[in-house]
Each structure stands twice: as structure tokens, then as C-alpha cells.
Coordinates of C-alpha atoms and ligand atoms in Angstrom, one line a residue:
M992 CA 35.0 -10.0 113.4
A993 CA 38.5 -8.6 113.4
R994 CA 40.9 -9.5 116.2
H995 CA 41.1 -7.4 119.3
T996 CA 44.2 -5.2 119.5
V997 CA 46.1 -3.4 122.3
A998 CA 43.8 -0.4 121.5
D999 CA 41.0 -2.3 123.1
M1000 CA 43.0 -2.4 126.3
R1001 CA 43.6 1.4 126.2
T1002 CA 39.8 1.9 125.6
A1003 CA 39.0 -0.1 128.7
H1004 CA 41.6 1.9 130.7
A1005 CA 40.1 5.2 129.5
A1006 CA 36.6 4.0 130.3
G1007 CA 37.6 2.9 133.9
S1008 CA 36.7 -0.7 133.0
H1009 CA 38.6 -4.0 133.6
F1010 CA 39.6 -6.8 131.3
A1011 CA 40.8 -10.4 131.6
V1012 CA 43.9 -11.9 130.1
V1013 CA 44.8 -15.6 130.3
T1014 CA 47.7 -17.7 129.1
A1015 CA 47.1 -20.4 126.6
W1016 CA 49.5 -22.6 124.5
D1017 CA 47.5 -24.9 122.3
R1018 CA 44.2 -25.5 120.6
P1019 CA 42.2 -26.6 123.7
T1020 CA 43.5 -23.9 126.0
A1021 CA 43.0 -21.2 123.3
E1022 CA 39.5 -22.4 122.6
F1023 CA 38.6 -22.5 126.2
A1024 CA 39.8 -18.9 126.7
E1025 CA 38.1 -17.5 123.6
A1026 CA 34.8 -19.4 124.1
A1027 CA 34.8 -17.8 127.7
G1028 CA 34.9 -14.4 126.1
V1029 CA 38.5 -13.6 127.0
Q1030 CA 39.7 -11.0 124.5
F1031 CA 43.4 -11.1 125.2
I1032 CA 45.5 -14.3 125.3
L1033 CA 49.1 -14.4 126.4
V1034 CA 51.3 -17.2 125.2
G1035 CA 53.5 -16.8 128.2
D1036 CA 56.9 -18.2 128.7
S1037 CA 55.3 -20.0 131.7
L1038 CA 54.8 -22.5 128.8
A1039 CA 58.1 -23.9 130.0
Q1040 CA 56.5 -25.1 133.3
V1041 CA 52.8 -25.6 132.5
A1042 CA 53.1 -27.4 129.1
L1043 CA 56.7 -28.5 128.7
G1044 CA 57.5 -29.7 132.3
H1045 CA 60.6 -27.5 132.9
E1046 CA 61.2 -26.0 136.2
S1047 CA 61.8 -22.4 135.0
T1048 CA 60.7 -20.0 132.3
V1049 CA 64.4 -19.6 131.3
R1050 CA 64.2 -23.1 129.7
V1051 CA 62.1 -22.1 126.7
G1052 CA 63.5 -20.5 123.6
M1053 CA 62.1 -18.7 120.5
S1054 CA 61.3 -21.8 118.5
E1055 CA 59.0 -23.3 121.2
M1056 CA 57.4 -19.9 121.8
V1057 CA 56.8 -19.3 118.1
H1058 CA 55.4 -22.9 117.6
H1059 CA 52.9 -22.4 120.4
T1060 CA 51.9 -18.9 119.6
A1061 CA 51.1 -20.0 116.0
A1062 CA 48.9 -22.8 117.4
V1063 CA 47.0 -20.3 119.5
V1064 CA 46.6 -17.9 116.6
R1065 CA 45.3 -20.8 114.4
S1066 CA 42.9 -21.8 117.1
T1067 CA 41.3 -18.4 117.7
S1068 CA 39.6 -15.8 115.6
E1069 CA 39.0 -12.8 117.7
A1070 CA 41.5 -12.7 120.6
L1071 CA 44.5 -10.6 120.5
V1072 CA 47.4 -13.1 120.9
I1073 CA 50.4 -11.8 122.7
G1074 CA 53.8 -13.5 122.3
D1075 CA 56.0 -13.5 125.4
M1076 CA 59.6 -12.8 124.4
P1077 CA 61.7 -15.6 126.1
F1078 CA 64.9 -15.3 128.1
L1079 CA 67.7 -13.6 126.2
S1080 CA 65.6 -13.0 123.1
Y1081 CA 65.8 -9.2 123.5
V1082 CA 69.3 -8.5 124.7
D1083 CA 69.7 -5.7 122.2
A1084 CA 67.4 -3.9 119.7
P1085 CA 68.4 -5.8 116.6
T1086 CA 67.9 -9.2 118.3
A1087 CA 64.6 -8.0 119.8
A1088 CA 63.4 -6.9 116.4
E1089 CA 64.4 -10.1 114.8
N1090 CA 62.5 -12.1 117.4
A1091 CA 59.5 -9.9 117.6
A1092 CA 59.2 -10.3 113.8
R1093 CA 59.0 -14.1 114.4
F1094 CA 56.1 -13.7 116.7
I1095 CA 54.2 -11.1 114.6
R1096 CA 55.2 -12.1 111.0
D1097 CA 55.7 -15.9 111.4
A1098 CA 53.3 -16.8 114.2
G1099 CA 50.6 -14.1 113.7
A1100 CA 50.7 -12.6 117.2
G1101 CA 49.3 -9.0 117.5
A1102 CA 51.7 -7.9 120.2
V1103 CA 54.7 -9.0 122.3
K1104 CA 55.5 -8.8 125.9
L1105 CA 58.9 -8.5 127.5
E1106 CA 60.2 -8.1 131.1
G1107 CA 62.1 -5.2 132.6
G1108 CA 61.5 -1.5 133.3
V1109 CA 64.0 1.3 132.9
S1110 CA 66.6 -1.0 131.5
A1111 CA 64.3 -2.5 128.9
A1112 CA 62.8 0.9 127.8
P1113 CA 65.2 1.5 125.0
I1114 CA 64.4 -1.9 123.5
V1115 CA 60.7 -1.2 123.9
A1116 CA 61.1 2.2 122.2
A1117 CA 63.0 0.6 119.2
L1118 CA 60.3 -2.1 118.8
V1119 CA 57.5 0.4 119.0
R1120 CA 59.2 2.6 116.5
S1121 CA 59.2 -0.4 114.1
G1122 CA 55.5 -0.8 114.6
V1123 CA 55.5 -3.6 117.1
P1124 CA 52.9 -3.3 119.9
V1125 CA 54.7 -4.0 123.2
I1126 CA 53.5 -4.8 126.6
G1127 CA 56.0 -4.4 129.5
H1128 CA 56.3 -6.5 132.6
I1129 CA 57.6 -5.3 136.0
G1130 CA 57.6 -6.3 139.6
F1131 CA 58.4 -10.0 139.9
T1132 CA 59.9 -11.0 136.6
P1133 CA 60.3 -14.7 136.2
Q1134 CA 63.2 -14.5 133.8
S1135 CA 65.3 -13.1 136.6
S1136 CA 64.6 -16.3 138.7
L1137 CA 68.1 -17.6 138.3
N1138 CA 69.1 -14.8 140.8
E1139 CA 66.3 -15.7 143.3
S1140 CA 65.4 -18.8 145.2
K1141 CA 61.6 -18.4 144.9
P1142 CA 59.1 -15.9 143.6
R1143 CA 59.2 -12.9 145.9
A1144 CA 56.9 -9.9 146.1
K1145 CA 58.5 -6.7 144.9
G1146 CA 58.1 -3.1 145.9
R1147 CA 57.5 -3.6 149.6
L1148 CA 59.9 -0.8 150.7
P1149 CA 59.4 2.8 149.8
E1150 CA 62.6 3.0 147.6
A1151 CA 61.6 -0.2 145.7
A1152 CA 58.1 1.1 145.2
A1153 CA 59.5 4.4 143.9
A1154 CA 61.8 2.4 141.5
L1155 CA 58.8 0.5 140.2
L1156 CA 56.9 3.6 139.4
E1157 CA 60.0 4.8 137.6
D1158 CA 60.1 1.6 135.6
A1159 CA 56.4 2.0 134.7
I1160 CA 56.8 5.5 133.6
A1161 CA 60.0 4.6 131.5
L1162 CA 57.9 1.9 129.7
Q1163 CA 55.0 4.3 129.1
E1164 CA 57.3 6.9 127.7
A1165 CA 59.0 4.3 125.5
G1166 CA 55.6 3.6 124.0
A1167 CA 54.5 0.5 125.7
S1168 CA 50.8 -0.3 125.2
A1169 CA 50.3 -1.8 128.7
I1170 CA 52.3 -3.1 131.6
V1171 CA 52.0 -6.3 133.5
I1172 CA 52.6 -5.8 137.2
E1173 CA 53.4 -9.0 139.0
L1174 CA 53.5 -9.7 142.8
V1175 CA 53.5 -6.2 144.3
P1176 CA 51.4 -4.8 147.1
R1177 CA 47.9 -3.9 145.8
E1178 CA 48.2 -0.3 147.1
L1179 CA 51.4 0.2 145.0
A1180 CA 50.0 -1.3 141.9
A1181 CA 46.9 0.9 142.2
A1182 CA 49.1 3.9 142.8
I1183 CA 51.2 3.1 139.7
T1184 CA 48.0 2.6 137.6
S1185 CA 46.5 5.9 138.7
R1186 CA 49.7 7.7 137.6
L1187 CA 49.8 6.1 134.1
R1188 CA 47.9 6.9 130.9
I1189 CA 48.3 3.3 129.7
P1190 CA 46.6 0.2 131.2
T1191 CA 48.2 -2.1 133.8
I1192 CA 47.6 -5.8 134.0
G1193 CA 48.0 -7.2 137.4
I1194 CA 48.9 -10.7 138.6
G1195 CA 49.1 -10.9 142.4
A1196 CA 48.9 -7.1 142.4
G1197 CA 45.3 -6.5 143.6
G1198 CA 42.2 -5.1 142.0
G1199 CA 43.5 -1.6 141.3
C1200 CA 45.0 -2.6 138.0
T1201 CA 43.2 -2.1 134.8
G1202 CA 43.2 -5.8 133.7
Q1203 CA 44.1 -9.1 135.4
V1204 CA 46.2 -11.9 133.9
Q1205 CA 46.4 -15.5 135.2
V1206 CA 48.1 -18.6 134.1
L1207 CA 45.3 -20.9 132.8
P1208 CA 46.3 -24.1 134.7
D1209 CA 46.5 -22.1 138.0
L1210 CA 42.8 -20.9 137.4
L1211 CA 41.5 -24.2 136.2
G1212 CA 43.4 -26.5 138.6
L1213 CA 44.8 -28.4 135.6
L1214 CA 48.1 -29.5 137.1
G1215 CA 49.2 -31.2 140.3
A1216 CA 51.5 -28.4 141.3
T1217 CA 50.1 -26.0 143.9
A1218 CA 48.9 -22.8 142.3
P1219 CA 49.9 -19.4 143.7
R1220 CA 47.4 -18.0 146.2
H1221 CA 46.7 -15.0 144.0
A1222 CA 45.3 -17.3 141.2
G1223 CA 42.0 -17.9 143.0
R1224 CA 41.4 -21.2 141.4
V1225 CA 37.9 -21.4 139.8
A1226 CA 37.9 -25.2 138.9
N1227 CA 39.6 -28.5 139.5
L1228 CA 39.9 -30.0 136.1
R1229 CA 42.8 -32.2 136.9
D1230 CA 40.7 -34.2 139.4
E1231 CA 37.8 -34.4 137.0
A1232 CA 40.1 -35.6 134.2
I1233 CA 41.8 -38.2 136.3
T1234 CA 38.4 -39.5 137.6
A1235 CA 37.1 -39.7 134.0
L1236 CA 40.2 -41.4 132.7
T1237 CA 40.3 -43.9 135.6
S1238 CA 36.7 -44.9 134.9
W1239 CA 37.5 -45.4 131.2
R1240 CA 40.6 -47.5 132.0
E1241 CA 38.6 -49.6 134.3
S1242 CA 35.9 -50.1 131.6
V1243 CA 38.6 -51.2 129.1
E1244 CA 40.2 -53.6 131.6
S1245 CA 36.8 -55.1 132.5
G1246 CA 35.7 -55.5 128.8
L1247 CA 32.9 -52.9 129.0
F1248 CA 34.6 -50.6 126.5
P1249 CA 34.0 -50.4 123.6
T1250 CA 30.3 -51.1 123.2
E1251 CA 28.5 -51.4 119.9
A1252 CA 28.0 -47.7 119.9
Q1253 CA 31.7 -47.1 119.5
G1254 CA 32.3 -49.4 116.6
I1255 CA 31.0 -50.3 113.1
S1256 CA 29.2 -53.5 112.0
A1257 CA 30.1 -55.8 109.2
D1258 CA 27.3 -56.3 106.6
A1259 CA 26.0 -59.8 105.7
T1260 CA 28.4 -60.3 102.8
L1261 CA 31.4 -59.5 105.0
I1262 CA 30.1 -61.7 107.8
A1263 CA 29.8 -64.6 105.3
A1264 CA 33.3 -63.9 104.0
L1265 CA 34.6 -63.9 107.6
N1266 CA 33.2 -67.3 108.2
D1267 CA 35.1 -68.5 105.1
L1268 CA 38.5 -67.2 106.4
P1269 CA 41.0 -69.9 107.0
R1270 CA 41.3 -71.0 110.6
Ligands
KIV1046 O1 54.6 -16.3 131.3 C1 53.6 -15.9 131.8 O2 52.6 -16.7 131.9 C2 53.6 -14.6 132.3 C3 52.4 -14.2 133.1 C4 52.5 -14.7 134.5 C5 52.1 -12.8 133.1 O3 54.4 -13.8 132.0

């Protein structure tokens, strides 16, 4: 079967249905997502925190993003893989084109995502003219985090809400295939969605968006860090992994691992030869 494309997001939007997007960054996370039937995988720049131990998304660059995007592409066969353009990788149209090409041509992604509204629209338009499917990202935009002390909801005041709608419309008119809306009041995200022809993908933005995206470790409880409330964690894999590894370590230390089942036996000739080995 061919890979999903951004057209499948638009089809869902036109049909009034919802779709799920999760982030992934390597073979296990990509396989989990695809095996769960998730059609759209974002290799988010949250890679910085969730896989590489940085404090902020601004710490990853193109080489890490392309490396991990290629791993996710190799590890899936049907999902649309979306490469998240990192901090300062789309400061002008030529830079954006060069870096989008690395995601699409070198890593095999089927679309890219970038942050920003009205100000990013000319870059989006240039990429779209060159044939790159682009997903926008408005509301809380983590690459602006250097200017903020912590993630803050956006669009809580009427003027800010109107500006976000303007951002969304600018991205739609620039040719964006969909728009991520992060951390805004649910009523605003629903109002924006109802005014667009293209799908929206919410994160902390309520159920009125066309799709929903979450960062995989937040959903699966994979890391020690507290997940944002909007993630609605569905598992606690970190505790399961630690319990399992603790039990394995204890069995090693007490001599119970490995058993015969985990090894290979010597045949009679080798056993005889072993007995003849010098002491
Ligand atoms: O980097 C990321 O994971 C993202 C999602 C939060 C949308 O941008």
C-alpha cells in the first residue's frame, strides 16, 4: 500500500471526521505508531527533549532532524512522515527550500511542518510553489520559547484570538495543507477550524479541531518528566520498563540469568576438548 499523504487529512476534514497524529523519532516509536493504525507521524523537534535530553526544541538542528526522520521513514511503510523544520532552518525562502529538500529528498518525508502565522506565510507559499506539502503551526510555538519562561496558552484575549484567525487564514491562503493549533482555548480552535477549508490539528486545543497530535512519551508515560495535562496519558510504560529491568538486573546478580534456554550447548567433541584444555 502507498503511503498516506496530506490529501488524506483534507479528505477527513471534508468528511467531518477526525484523525490522529503522533510524534516518533526512531524504529520502536515509529513501529508502535504505525502498528496502532496512526496514519500520520510527525518527527517533531520535541526530539530535542524527548530523545536527546535537551531542555528546549531550539537545541536541535537539521542534521539530527534529518537523521531521525530517515529512521522513521525506514521503519514505516504506510504512514505519512512529516519532518519538523527546526529553529532557524526557514529564516528565508532559499534556506527553507534547501532544508525542506533535506527532509523530502534525503530523508524521505512526505511533508514538512513549520511554526508561525502571517510572518511565515511567504515561506510557506514559496515551499508550496516548489511542490513541498507544508503544515503550519500556530498558537503556542515552542521555537519562540527563548522569549517565554514557560509554555503559555495563546489567544485568550479577543485581539489575540483575532490575530490567530488571521494567522490561520494567511497559512491557508499560502497553500498550507493543514495547521497545528497548540494551547489555545477550545472554543477558539473550533471557531478557527470552522472558518478554514483545510484541516486543523489540535494539541491542547480541544476536540473541535479536525485532527489531534500528541508527543508519544506524553501519551505512553515513557519519561520521568510530567506530561502536559492535555496529553491525557494512556499508559505508564516507564514504570513497566523499570520494573522489568529491575527484575532482570536482580536475576543477573543472583545468578538466575541466563538459564539454559538463553544459551547454546557444546557437543560431546567440544566437551571432551574442553576437558583437555590446559589448566
Ligand atoms: O515538536 C513537536 O512534537 C511538535 C508537536 C507538539 C506538534 O511540534
